[in-house]
CSV table of C-alpha atoms (C1' of nucleotides) in Angstrom, one decimal:
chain,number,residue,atom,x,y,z
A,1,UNK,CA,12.1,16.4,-20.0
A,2,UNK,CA,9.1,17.4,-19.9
A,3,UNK,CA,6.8,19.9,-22.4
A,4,UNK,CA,3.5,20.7,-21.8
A,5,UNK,CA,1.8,16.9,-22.5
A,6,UNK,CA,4.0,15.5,-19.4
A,7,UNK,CA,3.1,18.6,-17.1
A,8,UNK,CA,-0.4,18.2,-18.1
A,9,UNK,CA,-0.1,14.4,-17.4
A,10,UNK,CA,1.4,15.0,-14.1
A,11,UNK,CA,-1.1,17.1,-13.2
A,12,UNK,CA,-3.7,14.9,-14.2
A,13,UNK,CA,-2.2,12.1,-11.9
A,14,UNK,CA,-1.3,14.3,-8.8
A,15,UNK,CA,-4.8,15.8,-8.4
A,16,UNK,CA,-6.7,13.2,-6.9
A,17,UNK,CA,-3.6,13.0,-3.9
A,18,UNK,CA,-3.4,16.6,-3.1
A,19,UNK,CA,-6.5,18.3,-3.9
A,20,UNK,CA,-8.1,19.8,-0.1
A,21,UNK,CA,-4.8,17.5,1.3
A,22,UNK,CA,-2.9,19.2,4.1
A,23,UNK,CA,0.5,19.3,4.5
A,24,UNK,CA,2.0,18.3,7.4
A,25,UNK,CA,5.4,18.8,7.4
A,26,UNK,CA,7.9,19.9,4.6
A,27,UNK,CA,11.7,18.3,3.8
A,28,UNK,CA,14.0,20.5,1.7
A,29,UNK,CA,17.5,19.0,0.9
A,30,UNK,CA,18.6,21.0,-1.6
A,31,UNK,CA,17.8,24.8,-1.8
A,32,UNK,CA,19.8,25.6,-5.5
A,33,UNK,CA,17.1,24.9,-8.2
A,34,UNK,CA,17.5,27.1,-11.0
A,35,UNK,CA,16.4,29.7,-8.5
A,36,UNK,CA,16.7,28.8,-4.5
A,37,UNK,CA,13.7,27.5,-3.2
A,38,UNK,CA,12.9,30.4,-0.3
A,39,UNK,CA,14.0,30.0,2.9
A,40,UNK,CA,11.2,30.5,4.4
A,41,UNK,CA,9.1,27.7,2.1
A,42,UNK,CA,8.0,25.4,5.5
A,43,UNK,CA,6.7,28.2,6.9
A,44,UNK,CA,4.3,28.5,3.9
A,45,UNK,CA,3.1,25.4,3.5
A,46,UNK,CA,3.3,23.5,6.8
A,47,UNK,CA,-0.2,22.8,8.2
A,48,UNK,CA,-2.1,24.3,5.1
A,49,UNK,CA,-4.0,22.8,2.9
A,50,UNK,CA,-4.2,22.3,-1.1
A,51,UNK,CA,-7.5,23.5,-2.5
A,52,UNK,CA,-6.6,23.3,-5.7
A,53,UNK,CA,-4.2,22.8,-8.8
A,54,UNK,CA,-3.7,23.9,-11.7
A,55,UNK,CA,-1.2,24.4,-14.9
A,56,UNK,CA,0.2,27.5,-16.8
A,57,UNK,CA,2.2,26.8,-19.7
A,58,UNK,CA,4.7,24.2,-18.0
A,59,UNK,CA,3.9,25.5,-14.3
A,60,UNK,CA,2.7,23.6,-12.7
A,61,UNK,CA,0.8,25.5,-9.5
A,62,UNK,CA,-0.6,24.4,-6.0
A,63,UNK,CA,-2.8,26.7,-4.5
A,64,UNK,CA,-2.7,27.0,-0.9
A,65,UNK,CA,-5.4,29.1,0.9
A,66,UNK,CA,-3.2,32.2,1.1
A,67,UNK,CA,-0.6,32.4,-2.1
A,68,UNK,CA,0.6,29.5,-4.7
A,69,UNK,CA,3.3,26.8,-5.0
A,70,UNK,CA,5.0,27.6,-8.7
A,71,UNK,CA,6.9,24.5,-10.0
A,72,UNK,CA,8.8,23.9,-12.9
A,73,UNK,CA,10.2,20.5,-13.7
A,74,UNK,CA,13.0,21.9,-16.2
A,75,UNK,CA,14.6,19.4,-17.9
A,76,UNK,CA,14.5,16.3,-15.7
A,77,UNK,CA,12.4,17.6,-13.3
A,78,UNK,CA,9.3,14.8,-11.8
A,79,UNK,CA,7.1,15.1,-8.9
A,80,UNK,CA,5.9,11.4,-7.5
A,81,UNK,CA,3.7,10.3,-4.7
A,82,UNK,CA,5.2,7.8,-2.6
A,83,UNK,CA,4.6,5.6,0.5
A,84,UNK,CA,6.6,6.9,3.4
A,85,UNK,CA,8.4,3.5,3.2
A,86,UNK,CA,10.4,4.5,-0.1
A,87,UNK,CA,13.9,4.7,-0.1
A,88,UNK,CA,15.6,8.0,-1.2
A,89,UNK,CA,16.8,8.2,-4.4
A,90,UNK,CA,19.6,11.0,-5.4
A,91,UNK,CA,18.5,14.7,-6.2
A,92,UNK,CA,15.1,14.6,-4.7
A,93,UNK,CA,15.3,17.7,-3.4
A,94,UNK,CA,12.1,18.4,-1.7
A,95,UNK,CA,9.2,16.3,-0.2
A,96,UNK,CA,5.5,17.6,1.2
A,97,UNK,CA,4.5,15.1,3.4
A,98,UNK,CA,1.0,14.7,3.6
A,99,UNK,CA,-1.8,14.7,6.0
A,100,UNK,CA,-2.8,11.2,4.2
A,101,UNK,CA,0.9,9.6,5.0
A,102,UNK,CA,1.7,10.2,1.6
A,103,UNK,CA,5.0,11.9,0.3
A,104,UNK,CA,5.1,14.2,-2.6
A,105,UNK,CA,8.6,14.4,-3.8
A,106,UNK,CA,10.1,16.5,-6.3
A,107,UNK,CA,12.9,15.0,-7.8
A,108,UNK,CA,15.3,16.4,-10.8
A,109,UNK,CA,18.7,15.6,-11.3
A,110,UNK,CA,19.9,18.8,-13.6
A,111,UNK,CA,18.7,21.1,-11.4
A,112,UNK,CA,17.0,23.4,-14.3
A,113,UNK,CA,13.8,23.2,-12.6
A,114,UNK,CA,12.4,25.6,-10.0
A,115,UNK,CA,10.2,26.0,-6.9
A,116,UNK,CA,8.6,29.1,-5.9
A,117,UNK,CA,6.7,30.8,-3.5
A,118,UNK,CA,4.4,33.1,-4.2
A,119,UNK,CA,1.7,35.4,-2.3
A,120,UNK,CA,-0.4,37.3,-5.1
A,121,UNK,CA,-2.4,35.8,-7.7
A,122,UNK,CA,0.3,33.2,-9.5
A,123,UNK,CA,-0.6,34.8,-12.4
A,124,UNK,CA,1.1,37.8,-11.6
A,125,UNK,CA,4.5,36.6,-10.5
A,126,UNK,CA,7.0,38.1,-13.3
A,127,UNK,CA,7.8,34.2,-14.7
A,128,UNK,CA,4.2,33.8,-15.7
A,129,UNK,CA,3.1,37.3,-16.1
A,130,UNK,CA,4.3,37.8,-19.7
A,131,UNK,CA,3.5,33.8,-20.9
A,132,UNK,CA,1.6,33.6,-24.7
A,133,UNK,CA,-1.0,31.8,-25.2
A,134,UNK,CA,-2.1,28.6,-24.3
A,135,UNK,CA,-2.1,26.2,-27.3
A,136,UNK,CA,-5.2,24.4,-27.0
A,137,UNK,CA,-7.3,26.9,-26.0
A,138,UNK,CA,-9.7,28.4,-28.2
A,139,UNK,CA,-7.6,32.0,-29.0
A,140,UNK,CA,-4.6,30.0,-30.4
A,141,UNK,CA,-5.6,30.2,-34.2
A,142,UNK,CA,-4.2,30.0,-37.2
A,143,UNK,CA,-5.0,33.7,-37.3
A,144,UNK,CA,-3.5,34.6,-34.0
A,145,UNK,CA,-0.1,32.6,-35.2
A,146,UNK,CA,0.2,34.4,-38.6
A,147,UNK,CA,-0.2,37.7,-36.6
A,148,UNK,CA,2.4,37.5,-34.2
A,149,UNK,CA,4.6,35.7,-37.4
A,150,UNK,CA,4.2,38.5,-39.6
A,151,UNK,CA,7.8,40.2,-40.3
A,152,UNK,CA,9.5,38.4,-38.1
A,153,UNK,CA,12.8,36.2,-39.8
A,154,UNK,CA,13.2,33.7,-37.0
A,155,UNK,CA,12.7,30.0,-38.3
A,156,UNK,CA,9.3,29.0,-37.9
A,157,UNK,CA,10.9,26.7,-35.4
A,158,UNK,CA,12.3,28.9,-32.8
A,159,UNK,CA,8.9,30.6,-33.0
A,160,UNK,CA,6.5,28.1,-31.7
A,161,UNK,CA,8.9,27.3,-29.1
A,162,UNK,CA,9.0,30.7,-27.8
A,163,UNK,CA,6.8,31.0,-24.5
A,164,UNK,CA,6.6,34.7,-24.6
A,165,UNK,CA,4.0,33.7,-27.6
A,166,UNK,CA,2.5,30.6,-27.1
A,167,UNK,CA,3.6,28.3,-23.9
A,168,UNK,CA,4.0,24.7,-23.8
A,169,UNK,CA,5.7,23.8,-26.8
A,170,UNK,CA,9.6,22.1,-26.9
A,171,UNK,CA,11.7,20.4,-29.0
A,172,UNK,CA,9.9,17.7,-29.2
A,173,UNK,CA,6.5,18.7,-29.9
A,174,UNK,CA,7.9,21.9,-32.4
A,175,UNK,CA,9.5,19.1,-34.9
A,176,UNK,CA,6.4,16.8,-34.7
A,177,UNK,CA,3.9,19.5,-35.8
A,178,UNK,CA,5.8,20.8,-38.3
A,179,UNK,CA,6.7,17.5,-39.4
A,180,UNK,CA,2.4,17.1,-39.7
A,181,UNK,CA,2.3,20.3,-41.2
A,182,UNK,CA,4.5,19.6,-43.9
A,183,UNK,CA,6.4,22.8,-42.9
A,184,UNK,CA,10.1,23.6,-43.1
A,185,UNK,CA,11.8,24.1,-39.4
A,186,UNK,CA,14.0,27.0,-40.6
A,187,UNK,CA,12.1,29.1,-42.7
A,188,UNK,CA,11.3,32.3,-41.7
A,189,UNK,CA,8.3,32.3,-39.5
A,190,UNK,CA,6.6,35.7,-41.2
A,191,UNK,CA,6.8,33.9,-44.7
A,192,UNK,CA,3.9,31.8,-44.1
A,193,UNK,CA,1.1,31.7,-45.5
A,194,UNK,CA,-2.6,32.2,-43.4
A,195,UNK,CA,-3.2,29.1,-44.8
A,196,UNK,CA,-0.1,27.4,-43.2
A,197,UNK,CA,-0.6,28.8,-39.8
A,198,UNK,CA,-4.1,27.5,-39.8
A,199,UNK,CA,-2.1,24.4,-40.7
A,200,UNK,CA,0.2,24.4,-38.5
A,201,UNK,CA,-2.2,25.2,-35.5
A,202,UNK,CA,-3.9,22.4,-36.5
A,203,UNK,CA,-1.4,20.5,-36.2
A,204,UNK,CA,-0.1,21.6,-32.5
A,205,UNK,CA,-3.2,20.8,-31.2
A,206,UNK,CA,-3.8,17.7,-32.6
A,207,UNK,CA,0.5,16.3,-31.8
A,208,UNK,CA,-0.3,18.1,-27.7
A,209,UNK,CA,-3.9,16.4,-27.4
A,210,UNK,CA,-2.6,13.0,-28.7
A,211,UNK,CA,0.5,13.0,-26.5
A,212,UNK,CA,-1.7,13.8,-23.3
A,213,UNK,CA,-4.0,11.0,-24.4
A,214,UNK,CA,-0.6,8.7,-24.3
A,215,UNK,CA,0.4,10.2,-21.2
A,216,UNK,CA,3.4,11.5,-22.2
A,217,UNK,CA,6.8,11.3,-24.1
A,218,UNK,CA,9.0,9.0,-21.8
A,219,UNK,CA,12.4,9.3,-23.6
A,220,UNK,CA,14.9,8.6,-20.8
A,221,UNK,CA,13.3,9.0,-17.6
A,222,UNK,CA,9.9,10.8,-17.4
A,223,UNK,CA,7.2,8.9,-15.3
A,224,UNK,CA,3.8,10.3,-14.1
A,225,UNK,CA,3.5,11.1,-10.0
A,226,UNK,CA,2.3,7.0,-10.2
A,227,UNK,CA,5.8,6.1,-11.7
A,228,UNK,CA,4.0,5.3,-15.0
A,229,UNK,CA,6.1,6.4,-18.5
A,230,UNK,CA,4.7,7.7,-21.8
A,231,UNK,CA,3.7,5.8,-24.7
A,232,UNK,CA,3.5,8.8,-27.0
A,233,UNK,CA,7.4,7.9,-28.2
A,234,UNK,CA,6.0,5.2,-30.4
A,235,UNK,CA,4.0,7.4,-31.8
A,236,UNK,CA,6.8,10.1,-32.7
A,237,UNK,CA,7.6,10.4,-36.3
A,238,UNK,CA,10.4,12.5,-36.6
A,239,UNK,CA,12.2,13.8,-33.1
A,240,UNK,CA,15.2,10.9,-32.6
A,241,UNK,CA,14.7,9.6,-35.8
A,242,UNK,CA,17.5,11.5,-38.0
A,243,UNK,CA,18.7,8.8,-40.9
A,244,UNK,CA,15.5,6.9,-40.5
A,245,UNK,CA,13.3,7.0,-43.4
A,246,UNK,CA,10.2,9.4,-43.3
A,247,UNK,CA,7.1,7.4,-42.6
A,248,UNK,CA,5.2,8.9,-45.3
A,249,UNK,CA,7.4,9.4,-48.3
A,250,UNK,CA,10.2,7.8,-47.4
A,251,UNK,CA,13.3,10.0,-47.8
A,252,UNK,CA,15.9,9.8,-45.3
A,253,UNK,CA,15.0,12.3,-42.3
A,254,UNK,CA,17.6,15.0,-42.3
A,255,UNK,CA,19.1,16.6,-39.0
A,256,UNK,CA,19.8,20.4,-38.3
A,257,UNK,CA,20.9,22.8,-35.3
A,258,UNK,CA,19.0,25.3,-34.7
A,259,UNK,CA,19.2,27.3,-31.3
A,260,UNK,CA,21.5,24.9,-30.3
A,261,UNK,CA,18.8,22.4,-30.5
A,262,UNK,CA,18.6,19.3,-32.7
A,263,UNK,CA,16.0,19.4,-35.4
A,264,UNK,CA,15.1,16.5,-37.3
A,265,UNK,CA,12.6,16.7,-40.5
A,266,UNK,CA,11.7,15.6,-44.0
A,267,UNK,CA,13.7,17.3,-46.6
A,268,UNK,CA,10.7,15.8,-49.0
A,269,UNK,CA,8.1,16.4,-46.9
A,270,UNK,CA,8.4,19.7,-45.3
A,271,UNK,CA,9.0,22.7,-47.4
B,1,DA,C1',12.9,45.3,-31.0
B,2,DA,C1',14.5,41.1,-32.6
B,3,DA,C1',17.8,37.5,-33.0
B,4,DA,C1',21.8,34.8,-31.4
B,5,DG,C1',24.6,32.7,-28.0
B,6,DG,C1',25.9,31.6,-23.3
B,7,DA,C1',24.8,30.1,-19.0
B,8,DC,C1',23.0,27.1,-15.4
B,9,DC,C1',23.6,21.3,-13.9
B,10,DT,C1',24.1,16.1,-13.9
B,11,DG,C1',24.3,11.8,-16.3
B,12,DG,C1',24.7,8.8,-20.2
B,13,DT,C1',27.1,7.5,-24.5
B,14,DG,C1',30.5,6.8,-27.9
B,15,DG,C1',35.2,7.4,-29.5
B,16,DC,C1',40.0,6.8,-28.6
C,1,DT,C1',39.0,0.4,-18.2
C,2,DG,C1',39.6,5.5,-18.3
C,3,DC,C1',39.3,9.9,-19.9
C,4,DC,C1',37.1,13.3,-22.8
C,5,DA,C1',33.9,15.5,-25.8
C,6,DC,C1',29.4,15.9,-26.7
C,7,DC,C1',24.5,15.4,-26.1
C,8,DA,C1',19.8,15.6,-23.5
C,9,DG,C1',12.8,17.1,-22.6
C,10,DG,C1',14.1,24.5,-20.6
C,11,DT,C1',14.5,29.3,-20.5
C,12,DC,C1',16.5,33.4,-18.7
C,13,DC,C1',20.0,36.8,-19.4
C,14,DT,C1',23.5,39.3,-22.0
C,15,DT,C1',25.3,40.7,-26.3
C,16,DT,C1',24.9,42.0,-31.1
DNA sequence: AAAAGGACCTGGTGGC
DNA sequence: TGCCACCAGGTCCTTT
């Protein structure tokens, strides 16, 4: 589910319940995440309080007033706030429940997502240690991109989608900017231009700040912690739309594997 | 070092 | 209606 837009839309929508909230008590009903969640989790949490929150990448991170909550919605990961009168629903896996009555339950039906515990600076923690860059902050430039592009033969694609050089960015948001871009998915990322990375930075930006604006892609089943969806799929001009014609010239969008992941573009468009 | 492929897991859909 | 193959928003790990 969810790329950077939803995590940041989550985040937005959670802060206002958990910020300086304590939490009173802690339900775990399924320990296998993509990682187990630590045994020793209740401990952790039970009685503390949330000073803050914050997001790295798609991390999602509660700060606590000794060490950090790390989540990771995967997939089909969601966090909600609910009334202690909700009924369950399968996979939610863990609830906080809050000083305030409230329940914050994480709920994710793959199981790809991931809830951590750690006592150093989040930062540090070895998943987040070696993220990229953050995509709309001010070091991500067109410069930056055609640096770390230079000599490398991986499609442009697989690239921007790689975390280890700049976070936040799936297969959603990787086909829409290049489809704004005008730039082919598979060619080799060290063959572009200055000009096209500037481009294609650009772009990025622009596809990530309007989706967070929308609040969000909701394809299937992604809703903010309010139970709200995204309205940034009407707005999508090439991901799900293989065999439709391309919005600006027309040509029937073509559809590709790459990674294992479907790729949709404009064969007359992007080049 | 970089690139490619497999693995993890559930649920929905489309074909037969 | 049932069964099966395949697909889905992520990303780490192993192999080449």
């Amino acid at each position: 589910m969810p790329e950077l837009p939803e995590v940041e839309t989550t985040l937005r929508c959670l802060r206002p319940y958990l910020s300086t909230t304590i939490i009173r008590d802690v339900t775990i009903r399924q320990y296998q995440l993509r990682w187990p969640i630590p045994n020793d989790l209740k401990s952790k949490l039970q009685n503390k309080c949330i000073r803050s929150l914050s997001r790295r990448g798609k991390y999602l991170l509660l700060h606590l007033e000794e060490g950090s909550l790390i989540i990771h919605l995967g997939m089909s990961g969601c966090l909600r706030i609910l009334s202690d009168s909700e009924r369950l629903v399968p996979h939610a896996h863990l609830d906080l429940i809050l000083a305030n009555q409230l329940i914050l339950r994480y709920i994710d039906p793959r199981r790809f997502g991931a809830i951590l515990w750690t006592d150093e600076g989040p930062l540090e923690h070895p998943l987040l240690k070696n993220l990229g860059v953050e995509p709309l902050s001010e070091i991500f430039t067109g410069d930056f991109l055609w640096r770390r592009a230079k000599n490398r033969l991986v499609p442009i694609k697989s690239l921007i989608m790689n975390a280890k050089i700049i976070v936040g960015i799936g297969n959603i948001y990787a086909a829409e900017a290049l489809f704004l871009a005008r730039i082919h998915p598979t060619i080799p990322a060290g063959s572009l231009s200055p000009e096209q990375c500037q481009t294609l930075v650009d772009s990025i930006q622009q596809v990530l700040q309007q989706a967070i604006k929308q609040g969000g892609t909701t394809l299937k089943d992604f809703v903010d912690s309010e139970g709200k969806p995204g309205y940034f799929s009407q707005q999508l001009n090439v991901y799900g739309r293989a065999g439709l014609p391309c919005v600006r010239c027309g040509a029937e969008l073509k559809a590709l594997r790459l990674a294992q992941r479907s790729t949709v573009f404009c064969s007359g468009c992007q080049k």
